[in-house]
Amino acid sequence: MPREDRPSPEPARRETLLALSQLDGVDDSAWLDVIAKMDEVYSQLVQDEIALEEKNAQLEQSQQFIFSLLSAMSDVLVACDEAGRIEETNAALRELVGKPRKRLRGTPLLDLLADETNVQNIRHALATTTRRGSSIEIDLRDAQGQPVPVDLNITPRHNAAGHRVGHVFVGRPLGELKRAYHQLREAHEALKRTQQQLLHSEKMASLGRLVAGVAHELNNPISFVLGNVHALQRYSERLREYLGAIHAGTPADEQVKLRAKLRIDHLLADLPSLMEGTLEGAQRTADIVQGLKRFSAMDRGERIEVDLNGVIERAIHWVRKGTAPSFEVHWSPGPPCTVMGNAGQLLQVVMNLVQNAYDAAATRANAAPAMWITLQCEGETARLHFRDNGPGIAPEHLSRIFDPFFTTKPVGKGTGLGLSISYGIVEQHGGRLSAGNHALGGAEFVLELPRQP
């Protein structure tokens, strides 16, 4: 009862006082005690009623909250008693089966199933359901009487004493799951295609640096070979003229004059050096091609014994020839340090670290770009240190340095994938790649790889 509609205690008190005043033999103090007691009891009743109203309000709020949750659920929900009679449903279930709450309440859950096979399946699931619940795929009958596959989760419901009093069924129509799965699969395929394109872009960037070095490197031996071939071509024409005169029976004195005119003696003396130079140029070209073959092995996943000294030498060589001819690299090869891995992939990692060091060091106008590389082969681990004289890595960037697409280079100068790909390659080799700032200044990258016994 609302507080403003509650009857006042004054009329009841006056009637009580009037009745007590008509009694003889009772003094005034007794009446006052009785009245005080009545006031106390009434006050307690009022407090109890206020507390009851507050609890009713809280109960209404809880019921409204539960109702809003049930209404907002996109999954179907059915709560049944131990006998399988429906006690509560949500809007999604009622919309699916096309029946209002009043018609569903008290009806058997089995009436919502599509056929007898589903009835037997759910009975078996109920009989074998553990306290943690179970899952089953069944067909419900929709508003048009058509079967709708539903992935249903069955959970026992217990009272305060821990006794099972029914079950709760929560599920989602598989049509929605299939659509969601199809969309997820399409998104995953699109992501894989994008990743492959980005990886290809980074490989092309590495290949571009390599090709620039190869073009510069091939230019010298090929030019040398071409010059020697042109000289040999002129010599062959002079030899052909001289031999033609001999075979034609030219007099000896004229042969001597012709020999001097064509400089046959000088030609014969120069032929060995020409042939030696041509072979040397061809051999240098073959060595460059062999180096390219080793680099191209990175896509074949071959694991062989790799000497890190050779990998570092080739990486420095190609970066210098490609984009950093003035890069000062302090490096001295040591004893063989062998690891088991893919030579091309390891070359890509080291080339990336050397190129990044040059890019960072080249940003300083008051110092020539320089780099220090050390190789330590101790125990079971080969450890490479790459230090440059650049500005170093900002503290806020240290935790993101290997994240895909993260780069501090200007737009168009980097994809942000070089270090991320290098990190993945090193992990595939069972190693570790870390970054930090050196005590003497500049950034320092440490590459650790397991050694080959």
Tab-separated table of C-alpha atoms in Angstrom:
chain	number	residue	atom	x	y	z
A	1	MET	CA	0.000	0.000	0.000
A	2	PRO	CA	1.448	3.472	-0.878
A	3	ARG	CA	2.472	5.507	2.104
A	4	GLU	CA	0.072	8.367	1.275
A	5	ASP	CA	-2.908	5.914	1.234
A	6	ARG	CA	-1.953	4.335	4.542
A	7	PRO	CA	-4.622	4.988	7.403
A	8	SER	CA	-3.540	7.318	10.215
A	9	PRO	CA	-2.980	5.700	13.640
A	10	GLU	CA	-4.682	8.546	15.552
A	11	PRO	CA	-8.338	7.296	15.287
A	12	ALA	CA	-7.302	3.855	16.477
A	13	ARG	CA	-5.390	5.353	19.400
A	14	ARG	CA	-8.371	7.503	20.474
A	15	GLU	CA	-10.714	4.514	20.353
A	16	THR	CA	-8.235	2.484	22.404
A	17	LEU	CA	-7.867	5.254	25.011
A	18	LEU	CA	-11.638	5.646	25.267
A	19	ALA	CA	-12.057	1.906	25.835
A	20	LEU	CA	-9.316	1.807	28.431
A	21	SER	CA	-10.668	4.863	30.294
A	22	GLN	CA	-13.899	2.995	30.968
A	23	LEU	CA	-12.025	0.264	32.834
A	24	ASP	CA	-11.784	0.645	36.603
A	25	GLY	CA	-8.792	-0.294	38.681
A	26	VAL	CA	-6.159	0.551	36.037
A	27	ASP	CA	-3.891	3.500	36.713
A	28	ASP	CA	-2.610	5.980	34.090
A	29	SER	CA	0.933	4.565	33.866
A	30	ALA	CA	-0.395	1.227	32.627
A	31	TRP	CA	-2.347	2.995	29.892
A	32	LEU	CA	0.745	4.891	28.842
A	33	ASP	CA	2.776	1.677	28.592
A	34	VAL	CA	0.126	0.060	26.444
A	35	ILE	CA	-0.078	3.058	24.149
A	36	ALA	CA	3.729	3.210	23.822
A	37	LYS	CA	3.809	-0.470	22.952
A	38	MET	CA	1.130	0.036	20.307
A	39	ASP	CA	3.123	2.896	18.814
A	40	GLU	CA	6.216	0.703	18.690
A	41	VAL	CA	4.366	-2.148	16.994
A	42	TYR	CA	2.796	0.213	14.479
A	43	SER	CA	6.145	1.834	13.723
A	44	GLN	CA	7.658	-1.596	13.069
A	45	LEU	CA	4.763	-2.417	10.738
A	46	VAL	CA	5.377	0.776	8.793
A	47	GLN	CA	9.131	-0.022	8.457
A	48	ASP	CA	8.363	-3.562	7.339
A	49	GLU	CA	5.942	-2.241	4.746
A	50	ILE	CA	8.526	0.233	3.446
A	51	ALA	CA	11.142	-2.544	3.210
A	52	LEU	CA	8.611	-4.724	1.388
A	53	GLU	CA	7.908	-1.979	-1.105
A	54	GLU	CA	11.649	-1.567	-1.762
A	55	LYS	CA	12.087	-5.289	-2.295
A	56	ASN	CA	9.101	-5.311	-4.663
A	57	ALA	CA	10.688	-2.455	-6.620
A	58	GLN	CA	13.999	-4.345	-6.810
A	59	LEU	CA	12.163	-7.467	-7.926
A	60	GLU	CA	10.411	-5.520	-10.667
A	61	GLN	CA	13.749	-4.108	-11.818
A	62	SER	CA	15.290	-7.588	-11.880
A	63	GLN	CA	12.346	-8.954	-13.825
A	64	GLN	CA	12.582	-6.064	-16.289
A	65	PHE	CA	16.327	-6.644	-16.682
A	66	ILE	CA	15.830	-10.366	-17.337
A	67	PHE	CA	13.033	-9.591	-19.787
A	68	SER	CA	15.246	-7.119	-21.673
A	69	LEU	CA	18.027	-9.716	-21.868
A	70	LEU	CA	15.682	-12.371	-23.217
A	71	SER	CA	14.245	-9.916	-25.739
A	72	ALA	CA	17.684	-8.796	-26.920
A	73	MET	CA	19.027	-12.328	-27.484
A	74	SER	CA	19.369	-13.302	-31.117
A	75	ASP	CA	19.771	-16.970	-30.101
A	76	VAL	CA	16.639	-18.964	-29.320
A	77	LEU	CA	16.075	-19.817	-25.637
A	78	VAL	CA	13.703	-22.255	-23.945
A	79	ALA	CA	13.514	-23.062	-20.231
A	80	CYS	CA	11.716	-26.288	-19.299
A	81	ASP	CA	10.874	-28.064	-16.089
A	82	GLU	CA	12.064	-31.565	-15.263
A	83	ALA	CA	9.126	-33.067	-17.167
A	84	GLY	CA	10.046	-31.172	-20.338
A	85	ARG	CA	7.196	-28.615	-20.160
A	86	ILE	CA	8.052	-25.113	-21.363
A	87	GLU	CA	8.261	-22.536	-18.586
A	88	GLU	CA	9.814	-19.583	-20.410
A	89	THR	CA	10.891	-18.591	-23.927
A	90	ASN	CA	12.436	-15.562	-25.545
A	91	ALA	CA	11.326	-13.447	-28.502
A	92	ALA	CA	13.709	-15.172	-30.947
A	93	LEU	CA	12.185	-18.598	-30.249
A	94	ARG	CA	8.619	-17.286	-30.448
A	95	GLU	CA	9.371	-15.548	-33.726
A	96	LEU	CA	10.917	-18.726	-35.136
A	97	VAL	CA	8.027	-21.050	-34.266
A	98	GLY	CA	5.321	-18.412	-34.779
A	99	LYS	CA	3.595	-18.910	-31.413
A	100	PRO	CA	2.926	-16.452	-28.543
A	101	ARG	CA	4.206	-16.950	-25.014
A	102	LYS	CA	0.835	-18.014	-23.590
A	103	ARG	CA	0.460	-20.834	-26.111
A	104	LEU	CA	3.990	-22.085	-25.507
A	105	ARG	CA	3.966	-21.973	-21.714
A	106	GLY	CA	3.116	-25.382	-20.264
A	107	THR	CA	3.366	-27.245	-23.587
A	108	PRO	CA	5.943	-30.030	-24.086
A	109	LEU	CA	9.196	-29.011	-25.715
A	110	LEU	CA	8.959	-32.072	-27.934
A	111	ASP	CA	6.000	-30.452	-29.748
A	112	LEU	CA	8.432	-27.940	-31.281
A	113	LEU	CA	10.586	-30.614	-32.921
A	114	ALA	CA	10.297	-31.408	-36.608
A	115	ASP	CA	9.976	-35.206	-36.479
A	116	GLU	CA	10.291	-38.340	-34.353
A	117	THR	CA	14.003	-38.710	-35.076
A	118	ASN	CA	14.684	-35.360	-33.447
A	119	VAL	CA	12.479	-36.354	-30.507
A	120	GLN	CA	14.567	-39.460	-29.915
A	121	ASN	CA	17.810	-37.502	-30.278
A	122	ILE	CA	16.868	-34.883	-27.723
A	123	ARG	CA	15.574	-37.515	-25.274
A	124	HIS	CA	18.916	-39.269	-25.498
A	125	ALA	CA	20.742	-35.962	-25.025
A	126	LEU	CA	18.659	-35.159	-21.932
A	127	ALA	CA	19.353	-38.571	-20.461
A	128	THR	CA	23.116	-38.231	-20.936
A	129	THR	CA	23.583	-34.512	-20.193
A	130	THR	CA	26.132	-33.820	-17.479
A	131	ARG	CA	26.133	-30.914	-15.062
A	132	ARG	CA	28.297	-28.958	-17.481
A	133	GLY	CA	25.812	-29.434	-20.305
A	134	SER	CA	26.000	-30.839	-23.822
A	135	SER	CA	25.403	-29.839	-27.444
A	136	ILE	CA	23.196	-31.333	-30.115
A	137	GLU	CA	22.039	-30.426	-33.596
A	138	ILE	CA	18.275	-30.792	-34.041
A	139	ASP	CA	15.526	-29.544	-36.350
A	140	LEU	CA	12.809	-27.259	-35.006
A	141	ARG	CA	9.541	-26.696	-36.859
A	142	ASP	CA	9.167	-23.047	-37.880
A	143	ALA	CA	5.984	-21.000	-38.304
A	144	GLN	CA	5.464	-22.462	-41.796
A	145	GLY	CA	5.967	-26.015	-40.580
A	146	GLN	CA	9.379	-26.362	-42.226
A	147	PRO	CA	12.359	-27.923	-40.386
A	148	VAL	CA	15.026	-25.437	-39.285
A	149	PRO	CA	18.419	-26.887	-38.184
A	150	VAL	CA	19.540	-25.460	-34.841
A	151	ASP	CA	22.812	-25.978	-32.975
A	152	LEU	CA	21.395	-26.403	-29.446
A	153	ASN	CA	23.234	-26.269	-26.122
A	154	ILE	CA	21.517	-28.074	-23.218
A	155	THR	CA	22.316	-27.075	-19.629
A	156	PRO	CA	20.674	-28.479	-16.467
A	157	ARG	CA	18.897	-25.988	-14.189
A	158	HIS	CA	19.138	-26.400	-10.391
A	159	ASN	CA	17.323	-24.877	-7.452
A	160	ALA	CA	18.859	-23.356	-4.317
A	161	ALA	CA	19.188	-26.811	-2.736
A	162	GLY	CA	21.195	-28.072	-5.754
A	163	HIS	CA	18.434	-30.337	-7.081
A	164	ARG	CA	17.833	-30.398	-10.812
A	165	VAL	CA	14.510	-28.788	-11.662
A	166	GLY	CA	14.732	-28.573	-15.444
A	167	HIS	CA	16.854	-27.630	-18.420
A	168	VAL	CA	17.765	-24.538	-20.401
A	169	PHE	CA	18.087	-24.812	-24.178
A	170	VAL	CA	20.038	-22.127	-26.060
A	171	GLY	CA	20.835	-22.357	-29.754
A	172	ARG	CA	21.292	-20.562	-33.020
A	173	PRO	CA	19.820	-21.532	-36.392
A	174	LEU	CA	22.582	-23.021	-38.489
A	175	GLY	CA	21.588	-20.870	-41.447
A	176	GLU	CA	22.930	-17.835	-39.629
A	177	LEU	CA	26.058	-19.732	-38.612
A	178	LYS	CA	26.673	-20.798	-42.199
A	179	ARG	CA	26.274	-17.240	-43.453
A	180	ALA	CA	28.597	-15.956	-40.742
A	181	TYR	CA	31.123	-18.695	-41.538
A	182	HIS	CA	30.917	-17.917	-45.249
A	183	GLN	CA	31.552	-14.223	-44.592
A	184	LEU	CA	34.422	-15.076	-42.263
A	185	ARG	CA	35.953	-17.384	-44.861
A	186	GLU	CA	35.680	-14.721	-47.553
A	187	ALA	CA	37.318	-12.178	-45.257
A	188	HIS	CA	40.071	-14.678	-44.448
A	189	GLU	CA	40.730	-15.370	-48.124
A	190	ALA	CA	40.839	-11.645	-48.865
A	191	LEU	CA	43.282	-11.181	-45.992
A	192	LYS	CA	45.499	-13.989	-47.298
A	193	ARG	CA	45.505	-12.458	-50.789
A	194	THR	CA	46.429	-9.069	-49.350
A	195	GLN	CA	49.169	-10.640	-47.251
A	196	GLN	CA	50.591	-12.427	-50.287
A	197	GLN	CA	50.555	-9.183	-52.272
A	198	LEU	CA	52.346	-7.354	-49.479
A	199	LEU	CA	54.916	-10.121	-49.109
A	200	HIS	CA	55.442	-10.035	-52.863
A	201	SER	CA	55.847	-6.248	-52.659
A	202	GLU	CA	58.517	-6.586	-49.980
A	203	LYS	CA	60.297	-9.306	-51.956
A	204	MET	CA	60.240	-7.065	-55.018
A	205	ALA	CA	61.750	-4.253	-52.949
A	206	SER	CA	64.548	-6.581	-51.840
A	207	LEU	CA	64.921	-7.806	-55.411
A	208	GLY	CA	65.119	-4.207	-56.638
A	209	ARG	CA	68.065	-3.528	-54.346
A	210	LEU	CA	69.674	-6.762	-55.476
A	211	VAL	CA	69.149	-6.025	-59.182
A	212	ALA	CA	70.698	-2.579	-58.781
A	213	GLY	CA	73.789	-4.196	-57.271
A	214	VAL	CA	73.835	-6.950	-59.883
A	215	ALA	CA	73.595	-4.456	-62.742
A	216	HIS	CA	76.527	-2.486	-61.376
A	217	GLU	CA	78.507	-5.636	-60.617
A	218	LEU	CA	77.924	-7.214	-64.038
A	219	ASN	CA	78.818	-4.050	-65.890
A	220	ASN	CA	82.569	-4.314	-65.214
A	221	PRO	CA	83.265	-7.936	-66.238
A	222	ILE	CA	80.913	-7.757	-69.210
A	223	SER	CA	82.522	-4.529	-70.440
A	224	PHE	CA	85.925	-6.154	-70.022
A	225	VAL	CA	84.841	-9.235	-71.966
A	226	LEU	CA	83.281	-7.115	-74.713
A	227	GLY	CA	86.470	-5.038	-75.086
A	228	ASN	CA	88.586	-8.175	-75.338
A	229	VAL	CA	86.226	-9.735	-77.859
A	230	HIS	CA	86.393	-6.636	-80.075
A	231	ALA	CA	90.203	-6.787	-79.911
A	232	LEU	CA	90.151	-10.484	-80.770
A	233	GLN	CA	87.854	-9.723	-83.687
A	234	ARG	CA	90.366	-7.195	-85.091
A	235	TYR	CA	93.223	-9.630	-84.491
A	236	SER	CA	91.362	-12.397	-86.301
A	237	GLU	CA	90.908	-10.167	-89.375
A	238	ARG	CA	94.646	-9.355	-89.440
A	239	LEU	CA	95.558	-13.032	-89.010
A	240	ARG	CA	93.148	-13.963	-91.798
A	241	GLU	CA	94.820	-11.436	-94.143
A	242	TYR	CA	98.331	-12.639	-93.214
A	243	LEU	CA	97.480	-16.351	-93.575
A	244	GLY	CA	95.741	-15.632	-96.867
A	245	ALA	CA	98.942	-14.084	-98.210
A	246	ILE	CA	100.983	-17.087	-97.073
A	247	HIS	CA	98.603	-19.587	-98.703
A	248	ALA	CA	98.589	-17.525	-101.907
A	249	GLY	CA	102.379	-18.016	-102.276
A	250	THR	CA	103.346	-14.388	-101.731
A	251	PRO	CA	107.127	-13.883	-101.908
A	252	ALA	CA	108.990	-14.062	-98.637
A	253	ASP	CA	110.102	-10.415	-98.624
A	254	GLU	CA	106.518	-9.252	-99.093
A	255	GLN	CA	105.407	-11.591	-96.294
A	256	VAL	CA	107.917	-9.967	-93.989
A	257	LYS	CA	106.675	-6.512	-94.892
A	258	LEU	CA	103.036	-7.621	-94.432
A	259	ARG	CA	103.911	-9.242	-91.084
A	260	ALA	CA	105.383	-5.987	-89.859
A	261	LYS	CA	102.510	-3.921	-91.254
A	262	LEU	CA	99.845	-6.102	-89.526
A	263	ARG	CA	101.918	-6.277	-86.306
A	264	ILE	CA	101.563	-10.035	-86.189
A	265	ASP	CA	104.298	-10.455	-83.570
A	266	HIS	CA	102.590	-7.981	-81.221
A	267	LEU	CA	99.258	-9.686	-81.900
A	268	LEU	CA	100.630	-13.108	-80.960
A	269	ALA	CA	102.190	-11.729	-77.798
A	270	ASP	CA	98.914	-10.034	-76.780
A	271	LEU	CA	96.661	-13.048	-77.423
A	272	PRO	CA	97.393	-14.888	-74.118
A	273	SER	CA	96.558	-11.839	-71.983
A	274	LEU	CA	93.377	-11.217	-73.999
A	275	MET	CA	92.237	-14.802	-73.540
A	276	GLU	CA	93.140	-14.730	-69.839
A	277	GLY	CA	91.224	-11.487	-69.309
A	278	THR	CA	88.195	-12.809	-71.173
A	279	LEU	CA	88.156	-15.984	-69.067
A	280	GLU	CA	88.511	-13.913	-65.888
A	281	GLY	CA	85.549	-11.714	-66.856
A	282	ALA	CA	83.476	-14.760	-67.726
A	283	GLN	CA	84.371	-16.366	-64.393
A	284	ARG	CA	83.382	-13.211	-62.487
A	285	THR	CA	80.060	-13.214	-64.331
A	286	ALA	CA	79.536	-16.882	-63.464
A	287	ASP	CA	80.265	-16.115	-59.795
A	288	ILE	CA	77.638	-13.367	-59.799
A	289	VAL	CA	75.088	-15.722	-61.367
A	290	GLN	CA	75.927	-18.347	-58.754
A	291	GLY	CA	75.309	-15.760	-56.035
A	292	LEU	CA	71.933	-14.999	-57.599
A	293	LYS	CA	71.083	-18.687	-57.546
A	294	ARG	CA	71.783	-18.803	-53.828
A	295	PHE	CA	69.560	-15.788	-53.317
A	296	SER	CA	66.734	-17.312	-55.370
A	297	ALA	CA	66.773	-20.391	-53.106
A	298	MET	CA	64.745	-18.463	-50.494
A	299	ASP	CA	61.452	-19.537	-52.066
A	300	ARG	CA	62.231	-23.268	-52.078
A	301	GLY	CA	62.478	-23.794	-48.333
A	302	GLU	CA	65.723	-25.780	-48.616
A	303	ARG	CA	67.695	-26.239	-45.384
A	304	ILE	CA	71.433	-26.697	-45.800
A	305	GLU	CA	74.608	-25.915	-43.847
A	306	VAL	CA	75.206	-22.166	-44.160
A	307	ASP	CA	78.356	-20.292	-43.132
A	308	LEU	CA	77.237	-16.941	-41.718
A	309	ASN	CA	80.516	-15.299	-42.775
A	310	GLY	CA	79.616	-15.826	-46.413
A	311	VAL	CA	76.058	-14.580	-45.881
A	312	ILE	CA	77.329	-11.362	-44.293
A	313	GLU	CA	79.909	-10.829	-47.048
A	314	ARG	CA	77.305	-11.194	-49.809
A	315	ALA	CA	74.771	-8.985	-47.998
A	316	ILE	CA	77.306	-6.155	-47.566
A	317	HIS	CA	78.429	-6.581	-51.161
A	318	TRP	CA	74.948	-6.387	-52.680
A	319	VAL	CA	73.770	-3.460	-50.546
A	320	ARG	CA	76.901	-1.476	-51.367
A	321	LYS	CA	76.614	-2.220	-55.069
A	322	GLY	CA	72.898	-1.438	-55.100
A	323	THR	CA	72.027	1.625	-53.027
A	324	ALA	CA	74.893	2.381	-50.641
A	325	PRO	CA	78.259	2.590	-52.430
A	326	SER	CA	79.662	4.933	-49.758
A	327	PHE	CA	78.470	2.883	-46.781
A	328	GLU	CA	81.350	2.219	-44.378
A	329	VAL	CA	80.899	-1.253	-42.884
A	330	HIS	CA	83.317	-2.433	-40.194
A	331	TRP	CA	83.381	-6.182	-40.542
A	332	SER	CA	86.065	-8.839	-40.538
A	333	PRO	CA	85.232	-12.491	-41.322
A	334	GLY	CA	86.197	-14.939	-38.600
A	335	PRO	CA	86.412	-18.730	-38.373
A	336	PRO	CA	83.562	-20.646	-40.058
A	337	CYS	CA	80.300	-20.357	-38.115
A	338	THR	CA	77.796	-22.809	-39.518
A	339	VAL	CA	74.036	-22.902	-39.002
A	340	MET	CA	71.401	-25.112	-40.579
A	341	GLY	CA	68.994	-23.016	-42.600
A	342	ASN	CA	67.872	-21.541	-45.877
A	343	ALA	CA	70.744	-19.556	-47.407
A	344	GLY	CA	68.491	-17.254	-49.435
A	345	GLN	CA	66.206	-16.417	-46.542
A	346	LEU	CA	69.115	-15.692	-44.195
A	347	LEU	CA	70.666	-13.498	-46.892
A	348	GLN	CA	67.374	-11.600	-47.148
A	349	VAL	CA	67.357	-11.011	-43.367
A	350	VAL	CA	70.962	-9.759	-43.226
A	351	MET	CA	70.503	-7.597	-46.336
A	352	ASN	CA	67.441	-6.042	-44.742
A	353	LEU	CA	69.307	-5.255	-41.520
A	354	VAL	CA	72.262	-3.770	-43.423
A	355	GLN	CA	69.987	-1.701	-45.679
A	356	ASN	CA	67.971	-0.423	-42.696
A	357	ALA	CA	71.188	0.527	-40.924
A	358	TYR	CA	72.296	2.552	-43.948
A	359	ASP	CA	68.887	4.249	-44.278
A	360	ALA	CA	68.974	5.221	-40.590
A	361	ALA	CA	72.602	6.390	-40.606
A	362	ALA	CA	72.132	8.381	-43.809
A	363	THR	CA	69.608	10.651	-42.063
A	364	ARG	CA	72.412	12.288	-40.046
A	365	ALA	CA	74.000	15.155	-41.919
A	366	ASN	CA	77.049	15.558	-39.688
A	367	ALA	CA	78.446	12.016	-39.997
A	368	ALA	CA	79.147	9.553	-42.798
A	369	PRO	CA	76.941	6.433	-42.675
A	370	ALA	CA	78.756	3.643	-40.859
A	371	MET	CA	77.989	0.234	-39.418
A	372	TRP	CA	79.685	-2.301	-37.154
A	373	ILE	CA	79.001	-6.049	-37.466
A	374	THR	CA	80.318	-8.668	-35.053
A	375	LEU	CA	79.781	-12.427	-35.122
A	376	GLN	CA	80.071	-14.536	-31.976
A	377	CYS	CA	80.014	-18.334	-32.134
A	378	GLU	CA	79.750	-19.571	-28.579
A	379	GLY	CA	78.275	-22.866	-27.452
A	380	GLU	CA	75.104	-23.746	-29.293
A	381	THR	CA	74.237	-20.217	-30.446
A	382	ALA	CA	75.571	-17.964	-33.203
A	383	ARG	CA	75.033	-14.309	-32.313
A	384	LEU	CA	75.241	-11.420	-34.798
A	385	HIS	CA	75.313	-7.761	-33.670
A	386	PHE	CA	74.430	-4.992	-36.142
A	387	ARG	CA	75.125	-1.451	-34.885
A	388	ASP	CA	74.849	1.789	-36.869
A	389	ASN	CA	75.698	5.418	-36.158
A	390	GLY	CA	72.185	6.666	-36.831
A	391	PRO	CA	69.853	8.466	-34.412
A	392	GLY	CA	68.716	5.233	-32.739
A	393	ILE	CA	65.203	3.955	-32.076
A	394	ALA	CA	62.736	6.158	-30.207
A	395	PRO	CA	61.570	4.574	-26.915
A	396	GLU	CA	57.923	4.638	-28.012
A	397	HIS	CA	58.857	2.687	-31.161
A	398	LEU	CA	60.840	-0.127	-29.520
A	399	SER	CA	57.754	-2.219	-28.753
A	400	ARG	CA	56.419	-1.827	-32.315
A	401	ILE	CA	59.586	-2.165	-34.359
A	402	PHE	CA	58.678	-5.669	-35.639
A	403	ASP	CA	54.948	-5.000	-36.130
A	404	PRO	CA	53.700	-5.439	-39.709
A	405	PHE	CA	53.297	-2.130	-41.623
A	406	PHE	CA	55.078	-0.110	-38.933
A	407	THR	CA	57.730	2.167	-40.393
A	408	THR	CA	59.333	5.482	-39.544
A	409	LYS	CA	60.433	6.065	-43.137
A	410	PRO	CA	58.660	8.653	-45.309
A	411	VAL	CA	55.728	7.611	-47.473
A	412	GLY	CA	56.949	5.684	-50.499
A	413	LYS	CA	60.290	4.768	-48.885
A	414	GLY	CA	59.244	1.639	-47.035
A	415	THR	CA	56.396	-0.875	-46.720
A	416	GLY	CA	56.850	-1.534	-43.004
A	417	LEU	CA	57.183	-5.264	-43.720
A	418	GLY	CA	60.952	-5.784	-43.943
A	419	LEU	CA	61.624	-6.251	-40.227
A	420	SER	CA	58.358	-8.127	-39.713
A	421	ILE	CA	59.237	-10.642	-42.438
A	422	SER	CA	62.807	-10.918	-41.134
A	423	TYR	CA	61.461	-11.601	-37.640
A	424	GLY	CA	59.273	-14.404	-39.002
A	425	ILE	CA	62.144	-15.952	-40.984
A	426	VAL	CA	64.391	-15.962	-37.913
A	427	GLU	CA	61.646	-17.588	-35.823
A	428	GLN	CA	61.200	-20.285	-38.481
A	429	HIS	CA	64.912	-21.015	-38.121
A	430	GLY	CA	64.502	-21.441	-34.357
A	431	GLY	CA	66.291	-18.172	-33.636
A	432	ARG	CA	65.543	-14.769	-32.176
A	433	LEU	CA	65.751	-11.199	-33.515
A	434	SER	CA	65.759	-8.275	-31.070
A	435	ALA	CA	66.274	-4.516	-31.292
A	436	GLY	CA	67.522	-1.797	-28.967
A	437	ASN	CA	69.811	1.203	-28.664
A	438	HIS	CA	73.552	0.841	-28.162
A	439	ALA	CA	75.329	2.565	-25.274
A	440	LEU	CA	77.626	4.380	-27.751
A	441	GLY	CA	74.687	5.617	-29.810
A	442	GLY	CA	72.719	4.327	-32.761
A	443	ALA	CA	70.422	1.339	-33.083
A	444	GLU	CA	71.556	-2.233	-32.470
A	445	PHE	CA	69.918	-5.407	-33.761
A	446	VAL	CA	70.907	-8.802	-32.387
A	447	LEU	CA	70.322	-11.929	-34.480
A	448	GLU	CA	70.615	-15.278	-32.685
A	449	LEU	CA	70.542	-18.622	-34.497
A	450	PRO	CA	71.115	-22.188	-33.288
A	451	ARG	CA	74.468	-23.510	-34.473
A	452	GLN	CA	74.900	-26.625	-36.516
A	453	PRO	CA	76.857	-29.218	-34.478
